[in-house]
């Protein structure tokens, strides 16, 4: 026998249960939506180079009499698009694996100044070809060790330095690495095109590019900083950027010292 009072309590319990279940589902729903967006953005990004490839291949097919030399322009474009797709797929794999916790970090003692010096070498040459100067201001190696995954830390500095060189037309790129308390502070400063106030909060989002056309022609995937953020967080650190359009950008990275 259910009394009126009992029925009311049952109803309240059922409503409360449904409400709590609904609330519990919100994070799952959000994660699902994020995953859906990731897949659709990734497909969209892959479609562009594929369309370019298809277009050029069709044109080549229409003129079998032409030599490779005559068509070298189209072939160069196709090679560029293939390289872009390879980079994109590698970045997508990194993020997909990080989402499903399949990426294990292999942490050991890493001397950060030495690592930054090593990574900077090729970027100094690249900067030189654009007439840019790359300057290093690094504390002595032994003073700045972190517990880290060397390969991932290399990937982090490659991404940030690559952006600094890509988005700077003239001036300098300055990298500093110094201790502060229990942390290591790394700043990568450039005198480049900068980032607007509206765009700045989004640069660590997946697929975000301030100027789609320009960054695409620079070969960017819009995933570099999202991956960088993930790497820094896996090391218990933080990454943020300050920027002034037409003045330049500073990326600040903080990592805990060993
Ligand atoms: P991308 O592969 O397009 O460079 P990232 O994730 O590395 O992607 O960066 C996201 C966006 O942030 C870039 O497309 C660019 O618009 C902006 N950005 C990143 N670093 C800089 C920088 N040093 N100077 C100016 N803009 C930058």
PDB file of C-alpha atoms and ligand atoms in Angstrom:
ATOM      1  CA  UNK A   1       0.000   0.000   0.000  1.00  0.00           C
ATOM      2  CA  UNK A   2       1.463   3.344  -1.001  1.00  0.00           C
ATOM      3  CA  UNK A   3       0.239   6.318   0.960  1.00  0.00           C
ATOM      4  CA  UNK A   4      -0.073   9.785  -0.578  1.00  0.00           C
ATOM      5  CA  UNK A   5       3.029  10.882   1.371  1.00  0.00           C
ATOM      6  CA  UNK A   6       4.939   7.811   0.172  1.00  0.00           C
ATOM      7  CA  UNK A   7       3.956   8.480  -3.452  1.00  0.00           C
ATOM      8  CA  UNK A   8       5.109  12.072  -3.158  1.00  0.00           C
ATOM      9  CA  UNK A   9       8.510  10.990  -1.764  1.00  0.00           C
ATOM     10  CA  UNK A  10       8.850   8.425  -4.550  1.00  0.00           C
ATOM     11  CA  UNK A  11       8.076  11.086  -7.127  1.00  0.00           C
ATOM     12  CA  UNK A  12      10.603  13.498  -5.586  1.00  0.00           C
ATOM     13  CA  UNK A  13      13.224  10.728  -5.479  1.00  0.00           C
ATOM     14  CA  UNK A  14      12.541   9.872  -9.139  1.00  0.00           C
ATOM     15  CA  UNK A  15      12.751  13.520 -10.194  1.00  0.00           C
ATOM     16  CA  UNK A  16      15.942  14.050  -8.202  1.00  0.00           C
ATOM     17  CA  UNK A  17      17.401  10.887  -9.774  1.00  0.00           C
ATOM     18  CA  UNK A  18      16.541  12.068 -13.272  1.00  0.00           C
ATOM     19  CA  UNK A  19      17.978  15.508 -12.535  1.00  0.00           C
ATOM     20  CA  UNK A  20      21.240  14.065 -11.160  1.00  0.00           C
ATOM     21  CA  UNK A  21      21.513  11.604 -14.038  1.00  0.00           C
ATOM     22  CA  UNK A  22      20.988  14.507 -16.461  1.00  0.00           C
ATOM     23  CA  UNK A  23      23.716  16.488 -14.739  1.00  0.00           C
ATOM     24  CA  UNK A  24      26.060  13.508 -14.805  1.00  0.00           C
ATOM     25  CA  UNK A  25      25.483  13.214 -18.536  1.00  0.00           C
ATOM     26  CA  UNK A  26      26.462  16.819 -19.241  1.00  0.00           C
ATOM     27  CA  UNK A  27      30.255  16.188 -19.243  1.00  0.00           C
ATOM     28  CA  UNK A  28      29.769  13.090 -21.431  1.00  0.00           C
ATOM     29  CA  UNK A  29      27.623  15.108 -23.835  1.00  0.00           C
ATOM     30  CA  UNK A  30      30.290  17.854 -23.901  1.00  0.00           C
ATOM     31  CA  UNK A  31      33.078  15.331 -24.556  1.00  0.00           C
ATOM     32  CA  UNK A  32      31.019  13.761 -27.321  1.00  0.00           C
ATOM     33  CA  UNK A  33      30.389  17.128 -28.951  1.00  0.00           C
ATOM     34  CA  UNK A  34      34.098  18.004 -28.702  1.00  0.00           C
ATOM     35  CA  UNK A  35      34.988  14.706 -30.367  1.00  0.00           C
ATOM     36  CA  UNK A  36      32.414  15.269 -33.124  1.00  0.00           C
ATOM     37  CA  UNK A  37      33.809  18.741 -33.796  1.00  0.00           C
ATOM     38  CA  UNK A  38      37.354  17.362 -33.868  1.00  0.00           C
ATOM     39  CA  UNK A  39      36.417  14.734 -36.466  1.00  0.00           C
ATOM     40  CA  UNK A  40      34.506  17.206 -38.623  1.00  0.00           C
ATOM     41  CA  UNK A  41      37.292  19.856 -38.449  1.00  0.00           C
ATOM     42  CA  UNK A  42      39.895  17.191 -39.254  1.00  0.00           C
ATOM     43  CA  UNK A  43      37.902  15.977 -42.272  1.00  0.00           C
ATOM     44  CA  UNK A  44      37.511  19.534 -43.481  1.00  0.00           C
ATOM     45  CA  UNK A  45      41.248  20.194 -43.153  1.00  0.00           C
ATOM     46  CA  UNK A  46      42.081  17.033 -45.081  1.00  0.00           C
ATOM     47  CA  UNK A  47      39.571  17.794 -47.814  1.00  0.00           C
ATOM     48  CA  UNK A  48      41.377  20.955 -48.936  1.00  0.00           C
ATOM     49  CA  UNK A  49      44.736  19.361 -49.854  1.00  0.00           C
ATOM     50  CA  UNK A  50      42.905  16.395 -51.346  1.00  0.00           C
ATOM     51  CA  UNK A  51      40.874  18.680 -53.633  1.00  0.00           C
ATOM     52  CA  UNK A  52      44.049  20.443 -54.767  1.00  0.00           C
ATOM     53  CA  UNK A  53      45.681  17.081 -55.521  1.00  0.00           C
ATOM     54  CA  UNK A  54      42.660  15.848 -57.448  1.00  0.00           C
ATOM     55  CA  UNK A  55      42.428  19.025 -59.516  1.00  0.00           C
ATOM     56  CA  UNK A  56      46.088  18.917 -60.520  1.00  0.00           C
ATOM     57  CA  UNK A  57      46.043  15.201 -61.264  1.00  0.00           C
ATOM     58  CA  UNK A  58      43.015  15.630 -63.525  1.00  0.00           C
ATOM     59  CA  UNK A  59      44.785  18.428 -65.403  1.00  0.00           C
ATOM     60  CA  UNK A  60      47.907  16.303 -65.815  1.00  0.00           C
ATOM     61  CA  UNK A  61      45.798  13.437 -67.121  1.00  0.00           C
ATOM     62  CA  UNK A  62      44.203  15.666 -69.747  1.00  0.00           C
ATOM     63  CA  UNK A  63      47.609  16.419 -71.314  1.00  0.00           C
ATOM     64  CA  UNK A  64      49.603  13.192 -71.462  1.00  0.00           C
ATOM     65  CA  UNK A  65      51.846  14.704 -74.165  1.00  0.00           C
ATOM     66  CA  UNK A  66      53.417  17.197 -71.744  1.00  0.00           C
ATOM     67  CA  UNK A  67      56.738  16.410 -70.089  1.00  0.00           C
ATOM     68  CA  UNK A  68      57.448  16.322 -66.370  1.00  0.00           C
ATOM     69  CA  UNK A  69      59.575  19.429 -66.848  1.00  0.00           C
ATOM     70  CA  UNK A  70      56.678  21.310 -68.415  1.00  0.00           C
ATOM     71  CA  UNK A  71      54.421  20.279 -65.542  1.00  0.00           C
ATOM     72  CA  UNK A  72      56.942  20.785 -62.740  1.00  0.00           C
ATOM     73  CA  UNK A  73      54.880  23.658 -61.269  1.00  0.00           C
ATOM     74  CA  UNK A  74      51.837  21.430 -60.739  1.00  0.00           C
ATOM     75  CA  UNK A  75      54.003  18.616 -59.398  1.00  0.00           C
ATOM     76  CA  UNK A  76      55.633  20.960 -56.879  1.00  0.00           C
ATOM     77  CA  UNK A  77      52.192  22.059 -55.662  1.00  0.00           C
ATOM     78  CA  UNK A  78      51.121  18.436 -55.301  1.00  0.00           C
ATOM     79  CA  UNK A  79      54.259  17.598 -53.327  1.00  0.00           C
ATOM     80  CA  UNK A  80      53.617  20.565 -51.036  1.00  0.00           C
ATOM     81  CA  UNK A  81      50.043  19.405 -50.402  1.00  0.00           C
ATOM     82  CA  UNK A  82      51.214  15.846 -49.698  1.00  0.00           C
ATOM     83  CA  UNK A  83      53.718  17.133 -47.137  1.00  0.00           C
ATOM     84  CA  UNK A  84      50.980  19.220 -45.542  1.00  0.00           C
ATOM     85  CA  UNK A  85      48.712  16.196 -45.281  1.00  0.00           C
ATOM     86  CA  UNK A  86      51.499  14.133 -43.680  1.00  0.00           C
ATOM     87  CA  UNK A  87      52.055  16.846 -41.064  1.00  0.00           C
ATOM     88  CA  UNK A  88      48.342  17.109 -40.441  1.00  0.00           C
ATOM     89  CA  UNK A  89      47.904  13.353 -40.028  1.00  0.00           C
ATOM     90  CA  UNK A  90      50.898  13.188 -37.635  1.00  0.00           C
ATOM     91  CA  UNK A  91      49.429  16.023 -35.527  1.00  0.00           C
ATOM     92  CA  UNK A  92      45.965  14.451 -35.580  1.00  0.00           C
ATOM     93  CA  UNK A  93      47.392  11.139 -34.407  1.00  0.00           C
ATOM     94  CA  UNK A  94      49.221  12.846 -31.533  1.00  0.00           C
ATOM     95  CA  UNK A  95      46.034  14.575 -30.370  1.00  0.00           C
ATOM     96  CA  UNK A  96      43.813  11.509 -30.824  1.00  0.00           C
ATOM     97  CA  UNK A  97      46.266   9.412 -28.793  1.00  0.00           C
ATOM     98  CA  UNK A  98      46.517  12.069 -26.110  1.00  0.00           C
ATOM     99  CA  UNK A  99      42.701  12.166 -25.864  1.00  0.00           C
ATOM    100  CA  UNK A 100      42.525   8.437 -25.266  1.00  0.00           C
ATOM    101  CA  UNK A 101      45.493   8.463 -22.852  1.00  0.00           C
ATOM    102  CA  UNK A 102      47.491   6.236 -25.181  1.00  0.00           C
ATOM    103  CA  UNK A 103      50.509   8.509 -25.192  1.00  0.00           C
ATOM    104  CA  UNK A 104      52.893   7.522 -22.466  1.00  0.00           C
ATOM    105  CA  UNK A 105      55.518  10.080 -21.578  1.00  0.00           C
ATOM    106  CA  UNK A 106      59.009   8.728 -20.986  1.00  0.00           C
ATOM    107  CA  UNK A 107      60.310  11.067 -18.330  1.00  0.00           C
ATOM    108  CA  UNK A 108      63.891  11.447 -17.289  1.00  0.00           C
ATOM    109  CA  UNK A 109      66.317  14.226 -16.363  1.00  0.00           C
ATOM    110  CA  UNK A 110      66.523  16.794 -19.125  1.00  0.00           C
ATOM    111  CA  UNK A 111      68.835  19.806 -19.141  1.00  0.00           C
ATOM    112  CA  UNK A 112      66.588  22.414 -20.721  1.00  0.00           C
ATOM    113  CA  UNK A 113      69.190  24.990 -21.873  1.00  0.00           C
ATOM    114  CA  UNK A 114      71.070  22.256 -23.779  1.00  0.00           C
ATOM    115  CA  UNK A 115      67.835  21.029 -25.339  1.00  0.00           C
ATOM    116  CA  UNK A 116      66.813  24.556 -26.375  1.00  0.00           C
ATOM    117  CA  UNK A 117      70.278  25.179 -27.856  1.00  0.00           C
ATOM    118  CA  UNK A 118      69.995  21.967 -29.903  1.00  0.00           C
ATOM    119  CA  UNK A 119      66.465  22.708 -31.159  1.00  0.00           C
ATOM    120  CA  UNK A 120      67.341  26.326 -32.002  1.00  0.00           C
ATOM    121  CA  UNK A 121      70.198  25.405 -34.374  1.00  0.00           C
ATOM    122  CA  UNK A 122      68.113  24.663 -37.490  1.00  0.00           C
ATOM    123  CA  UNK A 123      65.780  27.583 -36.679  1.00  0.00           C
ATOM    124  CA  UNK A 124      68.727  29.985 -36.570  1.00  0.00           C
ATOM    125  CA  UNK A 125      69.558  28.896 -40.141  1.00  0.00           C
ATOM    126  CA  UNK A 126      65.925  29.187 -41.206  1.00  0.00           C
ATOM    127  CA  UNK A 127      65.628  32.633 -39.579  1.00  0.00           C
ATOM    128  CA  UNK A 128      68.838  33.651 -41.382  1.00  0.00           C
ATOM    129  CA  UNK A 129      67.290  32.871 -44.759  1.00  0.00           C
ATOM    130  CA  UNK A 130      64.563  35.439 -43.930  1.00  0.00           C
ATOM    131  CA  UNK A 131      67.091  37.975 -42.647  1.00  0.00           C
ATOM    132  CA  UNK A 132      66.009  37.433 -39.034  1.00  0.00           C
ATOM    133  CA  UNK A 133      68.315  37.098 -36.058  1.00  0.00           C
ATOM    134  CA  UNK A 134      67.807  34.377 -33.445  1.00  0.00           C
ATOM    135  CA  UNK A 135      69.271  35.141 -30.025  1.00  0.00           C
ATOM    136  CA  UNK A 136      69.622  32.840 -27.035  1.00  0.00           C
ATOM    137  CA  UNK A 137      69.907  33.885 -23.397  1.00  0.00           C
ATOM    138  CA  UNK A 138      70.207  30.649 -21.447  1.00  0.00           C
ATOM    139  CA  UNK A 139      71.204  29.935 -17.846  1.00  0.00           C
ATOM    140  CA  UNK A 140      73.953  27.289 -17.376  1.00  0.00           C
ATOM    141  CA  UNK A 141      72.760  23.771 -18.244  1.00  0.00           C
ATOM    142  CA  UNK A 142      73.273  22.145 -14.841  1.00  0.00           C
ATOM    143  CA  UNK A 143      71.106  24.718 -13.077  1.00  0.00           C
ATOM    144  CA  UNK A 144      68.002  23.993 -15.103  1.00  0.00           C
ATOM    145  CA  UNK A 145      66.958  20.389 -15.232  1.00  0.00           C
ATOM    146  CA  UNK A 146      63.393  19.172 -15.488  1.00  0.00           C
ATOM    147  CA  UNK A 147      61.837  15.735 -15.263  1.00  0.00           C
ATOM    148  CA  UNK A 148      60.602  15.423 -18.797  1.00  0.00           C
ATOM    149  CA  UNK A 149      60.033  13.518 -21.990  1.00  0.00           C
ATOM    150  CA  UNK A 150      62.841  14.752 -24.220  1.00  0.00           C
ATOM    151  CA  UNK A 151      61.099  13.957 -27.497  1.00  0.00           C
ATOM    152  CA  UNK A 152      57.933  15.804 -26.473  1.00  0.00           C
ATOM    153  CA  UNK A 153      59.882  18.789 -25.139  1.00  0.00           C
ATOM    154  CA  UNK A 154      61.705  18.985 -28.468  1.00  0.00           C
ATOM    155  CA  UNK A 155      58.288  18.947 -30.201  1.00  0.00           C
ATOM    156  CA  UNK A 156      57.120  21.790 -27.909  1.00  0.00           C
ATOM    157  CA  UNK A 157      60.061  24.074 -28.733  1.00  0.00           C
ATOM    158  CA  UNK A 158      59.937  23.174 -32.425  1.00  0.00           C
ATOM    159  CA  UNK A 159      56.271  24.266 -32.535  1.00  0.00           C
ATOM    160  CA  UNK A 160      56.842  27.550 -30.708  1.00  0.00           C
ATOM    161  CA  UNK A 161      60.052  28.454 -32.578  1.00  0.00           C
ATOM    162  CA  UNK A 162      58.493  27.485 -35.896  1.00  0.00           C
ATOM    163  CA  UNK A 163      55.647  29.947 -35.236  1.00  0.00           C
ATOM    164  CA  UNK A 164      58.049  32.699 -34.177  1.00  0.00           C
ATOM    165  CA  UNK A 165      59.986  32.362 -37.448  1.00  0.00           C
ATOM    166  CA  UNK A 166      56.841  31.834 -39.582  1.00  0.00           C
ATOM    167  CA  UNK A 167      54.996  34.876 -38.308  1.00  0.00           C
ATOM    168  CA  UNK A 168      57.940  37.317 -38.265  1.00  0.00           C
ATOM    169  CA  UNK A 169      59.004  39.297 -41.325  1.00  0.00           C
ATOM    170  CA  UNK A 170      61.834  41.324 -39.812  1.00  0.00           C
ATOM    171  CA  UNK A 171      63.703  41.762 -36.566  1.00  0.00           C
ATOM    172  CA  UNK A 172      64.672  39.194 -33.976  1.00  0.00           C
ATOM    173  CA  UNK A 173      63.556  36.094 -32.193  1.00  0.00           C
ATOM    174  CA  UNK A 174      64.854  35.910 -28.643  1.00  0.00           C
ATOM    175  CA  UNK A 175      64.704  32.806 -26.495  1.00  0.00           C
ATOM    176  CA  UNK A 176      65.460  33.028 -22.780  1.00  0.00           C
ATOM    177  CA  UNK A 177      65.551  30.274 -20.174  1.00  0.00           C
ATOM    178  CA  UNK A 178      66.055  31.114 -16.498  1.00  0.00           C
ATOM    179  CA  UNK A 179      65.208  29.745 -13.084  1.00  0.00           C
ATOM    180  CA  UNK A 180      62.593  31.332 -10.861  1.00  0.00           C
ATOM    181  CA  UNK A 181      62.070  29.602  -7.534  1.00  0.00           C
ATOM    182  CA  UNK A 182      60.995  26.018  -8.183  1.00  0.00           C
ATOM    183  CA  UNK A 183      60.294  26.700 -11.848  1.00  0.00           C
ATOM    184  CA  UNK A 184      62.035  27.255 -15.147  1.00  0.00           C
ATOM    185  CA  UNK A 185      60.790  30.240 -17.153  1.00  0.00           C
ATOM    186  CA  UNK A 186      61.187  30.083 -20.901  1.00  0.00           C
ATOM    187  CA  UNK A 187      60.199  33.047 -23.066  1.00  0.00           C
ATOM    188  CA  UNK A 188      60.137  32.959 -26.858  1.00  0.00           C
ATOM    189  CA  UNK A 189      59.845  36.544 -28.075  1.00  0.00           C
ATOM    190  CA  UNK A 190      59.420  37.672 -31.658  1.00  0.00           C
ATOM    191  CA  UNK A 191      59.003  40.991 -33.464  1.00  0.00           C
ATOM    192  CA  UNK A 192      56.437  39.597 -35.868  1.00  0.00           C
ATOM    193  CA  UNK A 193      52.899  40.253 -37.060  1.00  0.00           C
ATOM    194  CA  UNK A 194      51.420  39.702 -33.587  1.00  0.00           C
ATOM    195  CA  UNK A 195      47.942  38.470 -32.680  1.00  0.00           C
ATOM    196  CA  UNK A 196      44.794  40.549 -32.172  1.00  0.00           C
ATOM    197  CA  UNK A 197      43.078  40.783 -28.762  1.00  0.00           C
ATOM    198  CA  UNK A 198      40.091  38.817 -30.088  1.00  0.00           C
ATOM    199  CA  UNK A 199      42.234  35.977 -31.428  1.00  0.00           C
ATOM    200  CA  UNK A 200      44.694  35.699 -28.539  1.00  0.00           C
ATOM    201  CA  UNK A 201      42.418  33.644 -26.213  1.00  0.00           C
ATOM    202  CA  UNK A 202      41.928  31.044 -28.973  1.00  0.00           C
ATOM    203  CA  UNK A 203      45.427  30.333 -30.241  1.00  0.00           C
ATOM    204  CA  UNK A 204      45.758  27.188 -28.104  1.00  0.00           C
ATOM    205  CA  UNK A 205      42.464  25.786 -29.464  1.00  0.00           C
ATOM    206  CA  UNK A 206      42.565  22.970 -31.984  1.00  0.00           C
ATOM    207  CA  UNK A 207      42.474  24.122 -35.604  1.00  0.00           C
ATOM    208  CA  UNK A 208      42.442  27.793 -34.656  1.00  0.00           C
ATOM    209  CA  UNK A 209      44.311  30.004 -37.110  1.00  0.00           C
ATOM    210  CA  UNK A 210      44.110  33.778 -36.904  1.00  0.00           C
ATOM    211  CA  UNK A 211      44.287  34.210 -40.643  1.00  0.00           C
ATOM    212  CA  UNK A 212      43.295  31.003 -42.374  1.00  0.00           C
ATOM    213  CA  UNK A 213      44.567  31.965 -45.843  1.00  0.00           C
ATOM    214  CA  UNK A 214      47.932  33.287 -44.690  1.00  0.00           C
ATOM    215  CA  UNK A 215      48.702  30.566 -42.157  1.00  0.00           C
ATOM    216  CA  UNK A 216      47.675  27.924 -44.663  1.00  0.00           C
ATOM    217  CA  UNK A 217      50.147  29.282 -47.201  1.00  0.00           C
ATOM    218  CA  UNK A 218      52.762  29.098 -44.418  1.00  0.00           C
ATOM    219  CA  UNK A 219      51.946  25.410 -44.098  1.00  0.00           C
ATOM    220  CA  UNK A 220      50.312  25.626 -40.659  1.00  0.00           C
ATOM    221  CA  UNK A 221      47.831  23.023 -39.452  1.00  0.00           C
ATOM    222  CA  UNK A 222      46.419  25.019 -36.536  1.00  0.00           C
ATOM    223  CA  UNK A 223      47.280  22.127 -34.212  1.00  0.00           C
ATOM    224  CA  UNK A 224      50.817  23.050 -33.124  1.00  0.00           C
ATOM    225  CA  UNK A 225      49.893  25.129 -30.099  1.00  0.00           C
ATOM    226  CA  UNK A 226      47.130  22.726 -29.004  1.00  0.00           C
ATOM    227  CA  UNK A 227      49.759  19.972 -28.935  1.00  0.00           C
ATOM    228  CA  UNK A 228      52.240  22.293 -27.194  1.00  0.00           C
ATOM    229  CA  UNK A 229      49.691  23.045 -24.481  1.00  0.00           C
ATOM    230  CA  UNK A 230      49.064  19.354 -23.946  1.00  0.00           C
ATOM    231  CA  UNK A 231      52.826  18.676 -23.653  1.00  0.00           C
ATOM    232  CA  UNK A 232      53.349  21.499 -21.143  1.00  0.00           C
ATOM    233  CA  UNK A 233      50.399  20.334 -19.032  1.00  0.00           C
ATOM    234  CA  UNK A 234      51.708  16.771 -19.034  1.00  0.00           C
ATOM    235  CA  UNK A 235      54.846  18.222 -17.437  1.00  0.00           C
ATOM    236  CA  UNK A 236      52.862  20.079 -14.761  1.00  0.00           C
ATOM    237  CA  UNK A 237      53.567  23.460 -16.364  1.00  0.00           C
ATOM    238  CA  UNK A 238      51.741  26.339 -18.019  1.00  0.00           C
ATOM    239  CA  UNK A 239      51.935  28.088 -21.392  1.00  0.00           C
ATOM    240  CA  UNK A 240      50.432  31.437 -22.373  1.00  0.00           C
ATOM    241  CA  UNK A 241      51.068  34.233 -24.836  1.00  0.00           C
ATOM    242  CA  UNK A 242      51.148  38.031 -24.826  1.00  0.00           C
ATOM    243  CA  UNK A 243      50.941  39.828 -28.111  1.00  0.00           C
ATOM    244  CA  UNK A 244      50.573  43.192 -29.768  1.00  0.00           C
ATOM    245  CA  UNK A 245      49.553  43.340 -33.437  1.00  0.00           C
ATOM    246  CA  UNK A 246      52.447  44.490 -35.658  1.00  0.00           C
ATOM    247  CA  UNK A 247      54.766  44.549 -32.620  1.00  0.00           C
ATOM    248  CA  UNK A 248      55.282  40.910 -31.826  1.00  0.00           C
ATOM    249  CA  UNK A 249      54.443  38.007 -29.579  1.00  0.00           C
ATOM    250  CA  UNK A 250      55.915  36.444 -26.456  1.00  0.00           C
ATOM    251  CA  UNK A 251      55.141  32.861 -25.538  1.00  0.00           C
ATOM    252  CA  UNK A 252      55.757  32.224 -21.831  1.00  0.00           C
ATOM    253  CA  UNK A 253      56.359  28.655 -20.744  1.00  0.00           C
ATOM    254  CA  UNK A 254      56.735  27.659 -17.088  1.00  0.00           C
ATOM    255  CA  UNK A 255      57.954  24.165 -16.178  1.00  0.00           C
ATOM    256  CA  UNK A 256      58.601  22.816 -12.692  1.00  0.00           C
ATOM    257  CA  UNK A 257      62.305  22.241 -11.956  1.00  0.00           C
ATOM    258  CA  UNK A 258      63.523  18.883 -10.876  1.00  0.00           C
TER     259      UNK A 258
HETATM  260  P1  LIG B   1      49.704  26.928 -37.113  1.00  0.00           P
HETATM  261  O1  LIG B   1      50.079  25.556 -37.556  1.00  0.00           O
HETATM  262  O2  LIG B   1      48.630  27.553 -37.960  1.00  0.00           O
HETATM  263  O3  LIG B   1      50.877  27.821 -36.897  1.00  0.00           O
HETATM  264  P2  LIG B   1      49.414  26.886 -34.221  1.00  0.00           P
HETATM  265  O4  LIG B   1      48.501  26.056 -33.372  1.00  0.00           O
HETATM  266  O5  LIG B   1      50.870  26.698 -34.024  1.00  0.00           O
HETATM  267  O6  LIG B   1      48.957  26.662 -35.710  1.00  0.00           O
HETATM  268  O7  LIG B   1      49.068  28.407 -33.958  1.00  0.00           O
HETATM  269  C1  LIG B   1      47.702  28.836 -34.002  1.00  0.00           C
HETATM  270  C2  LIG B   1      47.596  30.245 -34.587  1.00  0.00           C
HETATM  271  O8  LIG B   1      48.118  31.193 -33.654  1.00  0.00           O
HETATM  272  C3  LIG B   1      48.401  30.470 -35.866  1.00  0.00           C
HETATM  273  O9  LIG B   1      47.689  30.078 -37.001  1.00  0.00           O
HETATM  274  C4  LIG B   1      48.640  31.968 -35.832  1.00  0.00           C
HETATM  275  O10 LIG B   1      47.504  32.639 -36.331  1.00  0.00           O
HETATM  276  C5  LIG B   1      48.749  32.266 -34.342  1.00  0.00           C
HETATM  277  N1  LIG B   1      50.162  32.343 -33.872  1.00  0.00           N
HETATM  278  C6  LIG B   1      50.847  31.399 -33.186  1.00  0.00           C
HETATM  279  N2  LIG B   1      52.087  31.818 -32.886  1.00  0.00           N
HETATM  280  C7  LIG B   1      52.198  33.072 -33.381  1.00  0.00           C
HETATM  281  C8  LIG B   1      53.259  34.061 -33.386  1.00  0.00           C
HETATM  282  N3  LIG B   1      54.441  33.836 -32.823  1.00  0.00           N
HETATM  283  N4  LIG B   1      52.990  35.245 -34.009  1.00  0.00           N
HETATM  284  C9  LIG B   1      51.786  35.487 -34.573  1.00  0.00           C
HETATM  285  N5  LIG B   1      50.767  34.611 -34.598  1.00  0.00           N
HETATM  286  C10 LIG B   1      50.958  33.406 -34.018  1.00  0.00           C
END
